[in-house]
Amino acid sequence: LLQQVAKWGDADVIVYVGCGERGNEMAEIVAEFDELDDPRTGGRLIDRTVIIANTSNMPMMAREASIYTGVTVAEYFRDMGYAAVVIADSTSRWAEALREFASRSGAVPAEEGYPAELSSALAAFYERSGVATTAAGTTGSVTLIGAVSPPGGDMTEPVTAYSERFVRCRWTLDRDLAYGRHYPAVSWSGSFSRDLD
């Protein structure tokens, strides 16, 4: 689904952040983006893609920094007048890095062991999206898409709940559709937008 968004979305620049992914999955993403035809340019999709690969065996602070790095890169292109999209895969692993750091630093844990500032960190991340007028008078934008992987499919867990509060929409993937080889496996009944108009 994320590859389809990257390929067919209306962005000039794609920033793909692999936060806490397994190394072989990141290698597959790089290889697939290099093979995918770009319908906008006729070249390869990788030519207008920035990939920030932060594998699961890297330090937790690197995972924490990868999301911010991706948004900063997108803002750089936005300030040049481009439409940039950040695909953060996954914000759940980013939040786990925040939880691990908070635990090691002795911070008082909040809900499910996440740091008390989790909601503020997620809000600050998503608030960096939007349209801006550059100093040159052109328009640029940053769109953020955060993949959330709720443990055990619990949609009430903190990362999912806070993300929905700030983003106000959700695409829910359906395991049965995926097993039935129906792609994209988007559950229409489990997906919504609070800003439909």
mmCIF file with all atom_site columns, C-alpha atoms in Angstrom:
data_model
loop_
_atom_site.group_PDB
_atom_site.id
_atom_site.type_symbol
_atom_site.label_atom_id
_atom_site.label_alt_id
_atom_site.label_comp_id
_atom_site.label_asym_id
_atom_site.label_entity_id
_atom_site.label_seq_id
_atom_site.pdbx_PDB_ins_code
_atom_site.Cartn_x
_atom_site.Cartn_y
_atom_site.Cartn_z
_atom_site.occupancy
_atom_site.B_iso_or_equiv
_atom_site.pdbx_formal_charge
_atom_site.auth_seq_id
_atom_site.auth_comp_id
_atom_site.auth_asym_id
_atom_site.auth_atom_id
_atom_site.pdbx_PDB_model_num
ATOM 1   C CA . LEU A 1 1   ? 0.000   0.000   0.000   1.00 0.00 ? 1   LEU A CA 1
ATOM 2   C CA . LEU A 1 2   ? 2.790   2.429   0.870   1.00 0.00 ? 2   LEU A CA 1
ATOM 3   C CA . GLN A 1 3   ? 4.515   1.697   -2.432  1.00 0.00 ? 3   GLN A CA 1
ATOM 4   C CA . GLN A 1 4   ? 1.296   2.397   -4.319  1.00 0.00 ? 4   GLN A CA 1
ATOM 5   C CA . VAL A 1 5   ? 0.899   5.704   -2.485  1.00 0.00 ? 5   VAL A CA 1
ATOM 6   C CA . ALA A 1 6   ? 4.505   6.566   -3.351  1.00 0.00 ? 6   ALA A CA 1
ATOM 7   C CA . LYS A 1 7   ? 4.096   5.573   -6.981  1.00 0.00 ? 7   LYS A CA 1
ATOM 8   C CA . TRP A 1 8   ? 0.717   7.101   -7.759  1.00 0.00 ? 8   TRP A CA 1
ATOM 9   C CA . GLY A 1 9   ? 0.619   10.002  -5.292  1.00 0.00 ? 9   GLY A CA 1
ATOM 10  C CA . ASP A 1 10  ? 0.874   13.555  -6.561  1.00 0.00 ? 10  ASP A CA 1
ATOM 11  C CA . ALA A 1 11  ? 4.136   14.362  -4.750  1.00 0.00 ? 11  ALA A CA 1
ATOM 12  C CA . ASP A 1 12  ? 7.266   15.716  -6.384  1.00 0.00 ? 12  ASP A CA 1
ATOM 13  C CA . VAL A 1 13  ? 9.526   14.104  -3.764  1.00 0.00 ? 13  VAL A CA 1
ATOM 14  C CA . ILE A 1 14  ? 8.998   10.946  -1.729  1.00 0.00 ? 14  ILE A CA 1
ATOM 15  C CA . VAL A 1 15  ? 10.772  10.583  1.608   1.00 0.00 ? 15  VAL A CA 1
ATOM 16  C CA . TYR A 1 16  ? 10.494  6.972   2.783   1.00 0.00 ? 16  TYR A CA 1
ATOM 17  C CA . VAL A 1 17  ? 11.555  6.450   6.408   1.00 0.00 ? 17  VAL A CA 1
ATOM 18  C CA . GLY A 1 18  ? 12.123  2.850   7.433   1.00 0.00 ? 18  GLY A CA 1
ATOM 19  C CA . CYS A 1 19  ? 12.144  3.150   11.217  1.00 0.00 ? 19  CYS A CA 1
ATOM 20  C CA . GLY A 1 20  ? 12.995  -0.101  12.971  1.00 0.00 ? 20  GLY A CA 1
ATOM 21  C CA . GLU A 1 21  ? 12.485  -2.246  9.878   1.00 0.00 ? 21  GLU A CA 1
ATOM 22  C CA . ARG A 1 22  ? 14.428  -5.465  9.407   1.00 0.00 ? 22  ARG A CA 1
ATOM 23  C CA . GLY A 1 23  ? 17.487  -5.024  7.207   1.00 0.00 ? 23  GLY A CA 1
ATOM 24  C CA . ASN A 1 24  ? 16.252  -7.413  4.533   1.00 0.00 ? 24  ASN A CA 1
ATOM 25  C CA . GLU A 1 25  ? 12.938  -5.518  4.292   1.00 0.00 ? 25  GLU A CA 1
ATOM 26  C CA . MET A 1 26  ? 14.766  -2.224  3.758   1.00 0.00 ? 26  MET A CA 1
ATOM 27  C CA . ALA A 1 27  ? 16.952  -3.868  1.103   1.00 0.00 ? 27  ALA A CA 1
ATOM 28  C CA . GLU A 1 28  ? 13.780  -5.069  -0.661  1.00 0.00 ? 28  GLU A CA 1
ATOM 29  C CA . ILE A 1 29  ? 12.282  -1.574  -0.560  1.00 0.00 ? 29  ILE A CA 1
ATOM 30  C CA . VAL A 1 30  ? 15.398  -0.032  -2.101  1.00 0.00 ? 30  VAL A CA 1
ATOM 31  C CA . ALA A 1 31  ? 15.478  -2.723  -4.804  1.00 0.00 ? 31  ALA A CA 1
ATOM 32  C CA . GLU A 1 32  ? 11.755  -2.425  -5.563  1.00 0.00 ? 32  GLU A CA 1
ATOM 33  C CA . PHE A 1 33  ? 11.804  1.376   -5.754  1.00 0.00 ? 33  PHE A CA 1
ATOM 34  C CA . ASP A 1 34  ? 14.738  1.089   -8.151  1.00 0.00 ? 34  ASP A CA 1
ATOM 35  C CA . GLU A 1 35  ? 12.704  -1.258  -10.373 1.00 0.00 ? 35  GLU A CA 1
ATOM 36  C CA . LEU A 1 36  ? 9.371   0.608   -10.247 1.00 0.00 ? 36  LEU A CA 1
ATOM 37  C CA . ASP A 1 37  ? 8.583   2.817   -13.219 1.00 0.00 ? 37  ASP A CA 1
ATOM 38  C CA . ASP A 1 38  ? 7.708   6.383   -12.312 1.00 0.00 ? 38  ASP A CA 1
ATOM 39  C CA . PRO A 1 39  ? 4.466   7.306   -14.108 1.00 0.00 ? 39  PRO A CA 1
ATOM 40  C CA . ARG A 1 40  ? 5.261   11.033  -13.751 1.00 0.00 ? 40  ARG A CA 1
ATOM 41  C CA . THR A 1 41  ? 8.746   11.079  -15.264 1.00 0.00 ? 41  THR A CA 1
ATOM 42  C CA . GLY A 1 42  ? 9.018   7.819   -17.183 1.00 0.00 ? 42  GLY A CA 1
ATOM 43  C CA . GLY A 1 43  ? 12.221  7.056   -15.259 1.00 0.00 ? 43  GLY A CA 1
ATOM 44  C CA . ARG A 1 44  ? 12.636  5.094   -12.057 1.00 0.00 ? 44  ARG A CA 1
ATOM 45  C CA . LEU A 1 45  ? 10.722  5.939   -8.896  1.00 0.00 ? 45  LEU A CA 1
ATOM 46  C CA . ILE A 1 46  ? 13.985  5.931   -6.932  1.00 0.00 ? 46  ILE A CA 1
ATOM 47  C CA . ASP A 1 47  ? 15.096  9.041   -8.851  1.00 0.00 ? 47  ASP A CA 1
ATOM 48  C CA . ARG A 1 48  ? 12.685  11.235  -6.866  1.00 0.00 ? 48  ARG A CA 1
ATOM 49  C CA . THR A 1 49  ? 12.863  9.266   -3.632  1.00 0.00 ? 49  THR A CA 1
ATOM 50  C CA . VAL A 1 50  ? 14.917  9.788   -0.489  1.00 0.00 ? 50  VAL A CA 1
ATOM 51  C CA . ILE A 1 51  ? 15.165  6.653   1.654   1.00 0.00 ? 51  ILE A CA 1
ATOM 52  C CA . ILE A 1 52  ? 16.148  6.890   5.296   1.00 0.00 ? 52  ILE A CA 1
ATOM 53  C CA . ALA A 1 53  ? 16.913  3.358   6.364   1.00 0.00 ? 53  ALA A CA 1
ATOM 54  C CA . ASN A 1 54  ? 17.058  2.763   10.080  1.00 0.00 ? 54  ASN A CA 1
ATOM 55  C CA . THR A 1 55  ? 17.039  -0.952  10.731  1.00 0.00 ? 55  THR A CA 1
ATOM 56  C CA . SER A 1 56  ? 15.917  -2.681  13.905  1.00 0.00 ? 56  SER A CA 1
ATOM 57  C CA . ASN A 1 57  ? 19.489  -3.557  14.916  1.00 0.00 ? 57  ASN A CA 1
ATOM 58  C CA . MET A 1 58  ? 20.502  0.119   15.055  1.00 0.00 ? 58  MET A CA 1
ATOM 59  C CA . PRO A 1 59  ? 20.532  2.032   18.361  1.00 0.00 ? 59  PRO A CA 1
ATOM 60  C CA . MET A 1 60  ? 17.216  3.259   19.734  1.00 0.00 ? 60  MET A CA 1
ATOM 61  C CA . MET A 1 61  ? 18.244  6.905   19.437  1.00 0.00 ? 61  MET A CA 1
ATOM 62  C CA . ALA A 1 62  ? 18.885  6.398   15.728  1.00 0.00 ? 62  ALA A CA 1
ATOM 63  C CA . ARG A 1 63  ? 15.311  5.090   15.405  1.00 0.00 ? 63  ARG A CA 1
ATOM 64  C CA . GLU A 1 64  ? 14.069  8.122   17.298  1.00 0.00 ? 64  GLU A CA 1
ATOM 65  C CA . ALA A 1 65  ? 16.037  10.507  15.071  1.00 0.00 ? 65  ALA A CA 1
ATOM 66  C CA . SER A 1 66  ? 15.014  8.868   11.785  1.00 0.00 ? 66  SER A CA 1
ATOM 67  C CA . ILE A 1 67  ? 11.463  10.246  11.840  1.00 0.00 ? 67  ILE A CA 1
ATOM 68  C CA . TYR A 1 68  ? 12.693  13.779  12.505  1.00 0.00 ? 68  TYR A CA 1
ATOM 69  C CA . THR A 1 69  ? 15.330  13.410  9.795   1.00 0.00 ? 69  THR A CA 1
ATOM 70  C CA . GLY A 1 70  ? 12.663  12.424  7.279   1.00 0.00 ? 70  GLY A CA 1
ATOM 71  C CA . VAL A 1 71  ? 10.466  15.416  8.080   1.00 0.00 ? 71  VAL A CA 1
ATOM 72  C CA . THR A 1 72  ? 13.456  17.777  7.947   1.00 0.00 ? 72  THR A CA 1
ATOM 73  C CA . VAL A 1 73  ? 14.420  16.474  4.497   1.00 0.00 ? 73  VAL A CA 1
ATOM 74  C CA . ALA A 1 74  ? 10.818  16.946  3.327   1.00 0.00 ? 74  ALA A CA 1
ATOM 75  C CA . GLU A 1 75  ? 10.777  20.495  4.687   1.00 0.00 ? 75  GLU A CA 1
ATOM 76  C CA . TYR A 1 76  ? 13.957  21.229  2.746   1.00 0.00 ? 76  TYR A CA 1
ATOM 77  C CA . PHE A 1 77  ? 12.211  20.241  -0.497  1.00 0.00 ? 77  PHE A CA 1
ATOM 78  C CA . ARG A 1 78  ? 9.021   22.068  0.553   1.00 0.00 ? 78  ARG A CA 1
ATOM 79  C CA . ASP A 1 79  ? 11.070  25.246  0.983   1.00 0.00 ? 79  ASP A CA 1
ATOM 80  C CA . MET A 1 80  ? 12.302  24.795  -2.591  1.00 0.00 ? 80  MET A CA 1
ATOM 81  C CA . GLY A 1 81  ? 8.673   24.803  -3.787  1.00 0.00 ? 81  GLY A CA 1
ATOM 82  C CA . TYR A 1 82  ? 8.128   21.053  -4.108  1.00 0.00 ? 82  TYR A CA 1
ATOM 83  C CA . ALA A 1 83  ? 5.297   18.881  -2.826  1.00 0.00 ? 83  ALA A CA 1
ATOM 84  C CA . ALA A 1 84  ? 6.935   16.277  -0.577  1.00 0.00 ? 84  ALA A CA 1
ATOM 85  C CA . VAL A 1 85  ? 5.383   13.236  1.068   1.00 0.00 ? 85  VAL A CA 1
ATOM 86  C CA . VAL A 1 86  ? 6.910   11.492  4.080   1.00 0.00 ? 86  VAL A CA 1
ATOM 87  C CA . ILE A 1 87  ? 6.025   7.832   4.489   1.00 0.00 ? 87  ILE A CA 1
ATOM 88  C CA . ALA A 1 88  ? 6.993   6.901   8.043   1.00 0.00 ? 88  ALA A CA 1
ATOM 89  C CA . ASP A 1 89  ? 7.103   3.135   8.451   1.00 0.00 ? 89  ASP A CA 1
ATOM 90  C CA . SER A 1 90  ? 6.497   2.855   11.294  1.00 0.00 ? 90  SER A CA 1
ATOM 91  C CA . THR A 1 91  ? 5.577   5.414   13.897  1.00 0.00 ? 91  THR A CA 1
ATOM 92  C CA . SER A 1 92  ? 4.885   2.529   16.279  1.00 0.00 ? 92  SER A CA 1
ATOM 93  C CA . ARG A 1 93  ? 8.560   1.538   16.283  1.00 0.00 ? 93  ARG A CA 1
ATOM 94  C CA . TRP A 1 94  ? 9.500   5.189   16.695  1.00 0.00 ? 94  TRP A CA 1
ATOM 95  C CA . ALA A 1 95  ? 7.231   5.366   19.760  1.00 0.00 ? 95  ALA A CA 1
ATOM 96  C CA . GLU A 1 96  ? 8.826   2.168   21.096  1.00 0.00 ? 96  GLU A CA 1
ATOM 97  C CA . ALA A 1 97  ? 12.226  3.869   20.825  1.00 0.00 ? 97  ALA A CA 1
ATOM 98  C CA . LEU A 1 98  ? 10.822  6.813   22.805  1.00 0.00 ? 98  LEU A CA 1
ATOM 99  C CA . ARG A 1 99  ? 9.519   4.369   25.414  1.00 0.00 ? 99  ARG A CA 1
ATOM 100 C CA . GLU A 1 100 ? 12.863  2.593   25.645  1.00 0.00 ? 100 GLU A CA 1
ATOM 101 C CA . PHE A 1 101 ? 14.758  5.860   26.028  1.00 0.00 ? 101 PHE A CA 1
ATOM 102 C CA . ALA A 1 102 ? 12.323  7.128   28.677  1.00 0.00 ? 102 ALA A CA 1
ATOM 103 C CA . SER A 1 103 ? 12.719  3.864   30.592  1.00 0.00 ? 103 SER A CA 1
ATOM 104 C CA . ARG A 1 104 ? 16.513  4.054   30.508  1.00 0.00 ? 104 ARG A CA 1
ATOM 105 C CA . SER A 1 105 ? 16.564  7.701   31.535  1.00 0.00 ? 105 SER A CA 1
ATOM 106 C CA . GLY A 1 106 ? 14.292  7.087   34.522  1.00 0.00 ? 106 GLY A CA 1
ATOM 107 C CA . ALA A 1 107 ? 11.274  9.026   33.263  1.00 0.00 ? 107 ALA A CA 1
ATOM 108 C CA . VAL A 1 108 ? 7.993   8.188   34.931  1.00 0.00 ? 108 VAL A CA 1
ATOM 109 C CA . PRO A 1 109 ? 6.076   5.891   32.578  1.00 0.00 ? 109 PRO A CA 1
ATOM 110 C CA . ALA A 1 110 ? 2.544   6.713   31.513  1.00 0.00 ? 110 ALA A CA 1
ATOM 111 C CA . GLU A 1 111 ? 0.042   4.564   29.653  1.00 0.00 ? 111 GLU A CA 1
ATOM 112 C CA . GLU A 1 112 ? 1.476   1.163   28.637  1.00 0.00 ? 112 GLU A CA 1
ATOM 113 C CA . GLY A 1 113 ? 4.968   2.315   29.628  1.00 0.00 ? 113 GLY A CA 1
ATOM 114 C CA . TYR A 1 114 ? 5.161   5.048   26.994  1.00 0.00 ? 114 TYR A CA 1
ATOM 115 C CA . PRO A 1 115 ? 6.561   8.387   28.129  1.00 0.00 ? 115 PRO A CA 1
ATOM 116 C CA . ALA A 1 116 ? 4.055   11.013  29.238  1.00 0.00 ? 116 ALA A CA 1
ATOM 117 C CA . GLU A 1 117 ? 5.093   13.235  26.328  1.00 0.00 ? 117 GLU A CA 1
ATOM 118 C CA . LEU A 1 118 ? 4.124   10.638  23.679  1.00 0.00 ? 118 LEU A CA 1
ATOM 119 C CA . SER A 1 119 ? 1.000   12.546  22.641  1.00 0.00 ? 119 SER A CA 1
ATOM 120 C CA . SER A 1 120 ? 2.989   15.798  22.404  1.00 0.00 ? 120 SER A CA 1
ATOM 121 C CA . ALA A 1 121 ? 5.711   14.111  20.324  1.00 0.00 ? 121 ALA A CA 1
ATOM 122 C CA . LEU A 1 122 ? 3.145   12.675  17.893  1.00 0.00 ? 122 LEU A CA 1
ATOM 123 C CA . ALA A 1 123 ? 1.338   16.019  17.677  1.00 0.00 ? 123 ALA A CA 1
ATOM 124 C CA . ALA A 1 124 ? 4.617   17.846  16.987  1.00 0.00 ? 124 ALA A CA 1
ATOM 125 C CA . PHE A 1 125 ? 5.442   15.323  14.246  1.00 0.00 ? 125 PHE A CA 1
ATOM 126 C CA . TYR A 1 126 ? 2.107   15.634  12.433  1.00 0.00 ? 126 TYR A CA 1
ATOM 127 C CA . GLU A 1 127 ? 1.990   19.421  12.879  1.00 0.00 ? 127 GLU A CA 1
ATOM 128 C CA . ARG A 1 128 ? 4.989   19.709  10.567  1.00 0.00 ? 128 ARG A CA 1
ATOM 129 C CA . SER A 1 129 ? 2.783   18.834  7.602   1.00 0.00 ? 129 SER A CA 1
ATOM 130 C CA . GLY A 1 130 ? 1.003   21.423  5.519   1.00 0.00 ? 130 GLY A CA 1
ATOM 131 C CA . VAL A 1 131 ? 1.256   23.889  2.661   1.00 0.00 ? 131 VAL A CA 1
ATOM 132 C CA . ALA A 1 132 ? 3.664   26.814  2.840   1.00 0.00 ? 132 ALA A CA 1
ATOM 133 C CA . THR A 1 133 ? 4.594   29.800  0.735   1.00 0.00 ? 133 THR A CA 1
ATOM 134 C CA . THR A 1 134 ? 8.346   29.916  0.231   1.00 0.00 ? 134 THR A CA 1
ATOM 135 C CA . ALA A 1 135 ? 10.578  32.990  0.429   1.00 0.00 ? 135 ALA A CA 1
ATOM 136 C CA . ALA A 1 136 ? 10.630  32.970  -3.383  1.00 0.00 ? 136 ALA A CA 1
ATOM 137 C CA . GLY A 1 137 ? 6.834   33.178  -3.460  1.00 0.00 ? 137 GLY A CA 1
ATOM 138 C CA . THR A 1 138 ? 6.219   29.619  -4.661  1.00 0.00 ? 138 THR A CA 1
ATOM 139 C CA . THR A 1 139 ? 4.092   27.063  -2.864  1.00 0.00 ? 139 THR A CA 1
ATOM 140 C CA . GLY A 1 140 ? 5.464   23.883  -1.338  1.00 0.00 ? 140 GLY A CA 1
ATOM 141 C CA . SER A 1 141 ? 3.975   21.238  0.916   1.00 0.00 ? 141 SER A CA 1
ATOM 142 C CA . VAL A 1 142 ? 4.712   18.342  3.237   1.00 0.00 ? 142 VAL A CA 1
ATOM 143 C CA . THR A 1 143 ? 2.273   15.451  3.567   1.00 0.00 ? 143 THR A CA 1
ATOM 144 C CA . LEU A 1 144 ? 2.839   12.898  6.334   1.00 0.00 ? 144 LEU A CA 1
ATOM 145 C CA . ILE A 1 145 ? 1.701   9.292   6.227   1.00 0.00 ? 145 ILE A CA 1
ATOM 146 C CA . GLY A 1 146 ? 2.501   7.331   9.361   1.00 0.00 ? 146 GLY A CA 1
ATOM 147 C CA . ALA A 1 147 ? 2.143   3.561   9.426   1.00 0.00 ? 147 ALA A CA 1
ATOM 148 C CA . VAL A 1 148 ? 0.968   2.347   12.829  1.00 0.00 ? 148 VAL A CA 1
ATOM 149 C CA . SER A 1 149 ? 1.244   -1.295  13.847  1.00 0.00 ? 149 SER A CA 1
ATOM 150 C CA . PRO A 1 150 ? -0.929  -1.799  16.933  1.00 0.00 ? 150 PRO A CA 1
ATOM 151 C CA . PRO A 1 151 ? 0.223   -4.825  18.942  1.00 0.00 ? 151 PRO A CA 1
ATOM 152 C CA . GLY A 1 152 ? -2.335  -7.602  18.682  1.00 0.00 ? 152 GLY A CA 1
ATOM 153 C CA . GLY A 1 153 ? -4.557  -5.373  16.543  1.00 0.00 ? 153 GLY A CA 1
ATOM 154 C CA . ASP A 1 154 ? -5.540  -3.307  19.608  1.00 0.00 ? 154 ASP A CA 1
ATOM 155 C CA . MET A 1 155 ? -6.809  -0.070  18.071  1.00 0.00 ? 155 MET A CA 1
ATOM 156 C CA . THR A 1 156 ? -7.134  1.545   21.519  1.00 0.00 ? 156 THR A CA 1
ATOM 157 C CA . GLU A 1 157 ? -3.412  1.388   22.319  1.00 0.00 ? 157 GLU A CA 1
ATOM 158 C CA . PRO A 1 158 ? -1.757  4.803   22.803  1.00 0.00 ? 158 PRO A CA 1
ATOM 159 C CA . VAL A 1 159 ? 0.128   5.235   19.499  1.00 0.00 ? 159 VAL A CA 1
ATOM 160 C CA . THR A 1 160 ? -2.965  4.391   17.441  1.00 0.00 ? 160 THR A CA 1
ATOM 161 C CA . ALA A 1 161 ? -5.332  6.443   19.604  1.00 0.00 ? 161 ALA A CA 1
ATOM 162 C CA . TYR A 1 162 ? -3.127  9.552   19.659  1.00 0.00 ? 162 TYR A CA 1
ATOM 163 C CA . SER A 1 163 ? -2.362  9.302   15.941  1.00 0.00 ? 163 SER A CA 1
ATOM 164 C CA . GLU A 1 164 ? -6.070  9.153   15.121  1.00 0.00 ? 164 GLU A CA 1
ATOM 165 C CA . ARG A 1 165 ? -6.710  12.152  17.341  1.00 0.00 ? 165 ARG A CA 1
ATOM 166 C CA . PHE A 1 166 ? -4.219  14.309  15.440  1.00 0.00 ? 166 PHE A CA 1
ATOM 167 C CA . VAL A 1 167 ? -4.561  12.895  11.921  1.00 0.00 ? 167 VAL A CA 1
ATOM 168 C CA . ARG A 1 168 ? -8.345  12.400  12.084  1.00 0.00 ? 168 ARG A CA 1
ATOM 169 C CA . CYS A 1 169 ? -8.371  9.548   9.577   1.00 0.00 ? 169 CYS A CA 1
ATOM 170 C CA . ARG A 1 170 ? -7.258  5.947   9.195   1.00 0.00 ? 170 ARG A CA 1
ATOM 171 C CA . TRP A 1 171 ? -6.746  3.310   6.551   1.00 0.00 ? 171 TRP A CA 1
ATOM 172 C CA . THR A 1 172 ? -7.179  -0.053  8.239   1.00 0.00 ? 172 THR A CA 1
ATOM 173 C CA . LEU A 1 173 ? -5.708  -3.093  6.561   1.00 0.00 ? 173 LEU A CA 1
ATOM 174 C CA . ASP A 1 174 ? -7.654  -6.336  6.702   1.00 0.00 ? 174 ASP A CA 1
ATOM 175 C CA . ARG A 1 175 ? -5.777  -9.587  7.258   1.00 0.00 ? 175 ARG A CA 1
ATOM 176 C CA . ASP A 1 176 ? -8.506  -11.681 5.591   1.00 0.00 ? 176 ASP A CA 1
ATOM 177 C CA . LEU A 1 177 ? -8.362  -9.564  2.432   1.00 0.00 ? 177 LEU A CA 1
ATOM 178 C CA . ALA A 1 178 ? -4.573  -9.894  2.339   1.00 0.00 ? 178 ALA A CA 1
ATOM 179 C CA . TYR A 1 179 ? -4.747  -13.681 2.786   1.00 0.00 ? 179 TYR A CA 1
ATOM 180 C CA . GLY A 1 180 ? -7.306  -13.720 -0.038  1.00 0.00 ? 180 GLY A CA 1
ATOM 181 C CA . ARG A 1 181 ? -4.756  -11.851 -2.197  1.00 0.00 ? 181 ARG A CA 1
ATOM 182 C CA . HIS A 1 182 ? -6.976  -8.781  -2.457  1.00 0.00 ? 182 HIS A CA 1
ATOM 183 C CA . TYR A 1 183 ? -4.666  -5.779  -2.679  1.00 0.00 ? 183 TYR A CA 1
ATOM 184 C CA . PRO A 1 184 ? -4.652  -3.170  -1.399  1.00 0.00 ? 184 PRO A CA 1
ATOM 185 C CA . ALA A 1 185 ? -6.157  -4.944  1.602   1.00 0.00 ? 185 ALA A CA 1
ATOM 186 C CA . VAL A 1 186 ? -7.969  -1.841  2.876   1.00 0.00 ? 186 VAL A CA 1
ATOM 187 C CA . SER A 1 187 ? -10.939 -2.558  5.095   1.00 0.00 ? 187 SER A CA 1
ATOM 188 C CA . TRP A 1 188 ? -13.649 -0.132  3.999   1.00 0.00 ? 188 TRP A CA 1
ATOM 189 C CA . SER A 1 189 ? -15.641 -0.644  7.192   1.00 0.00 ? 189 SER A CA 1
ATOM 190 C CA . GLY A 1 190 ? -12.584 -0.103  9.423   1.00 0.00 ? 190 GLY A CA 1
ATOM 191 C CA . SER A 1 191 ? -11.296 2.977   7.598   1.00 0.00 ? 191 SER A CA 1
ATOM 192 C CA . PHE A 1 192 ? -12.606 6.508   8.060   1.00 0.00 ? 192 PHE A CA 1
ATOM 193 C CA . SER A 1 193 ? -11.984 10.226  7.809   1.00 0.00 ? 193 SER A CA 1
ATOM 194 C CA . ARG A 1 194 ? -13.389 12.777  10.220  1.00 0.00 ? 194 ARG A CA 1
ATOM 195 C CA . ASP A 1 195 ? -12.771 15.506  7.638   1.00 0.00 ? 195 ASP A CA 1
ATOM 196 C CA . LEU A 1 196 ? -14.691 13.994  4.747   1.00 0.00 ? 196 LEU A CA 1
ATOM 197 C CA . ASP A 1 197 ? -15.869 17.340  3.380   1.00 0.00 ? 197 ASP A CA 1
#
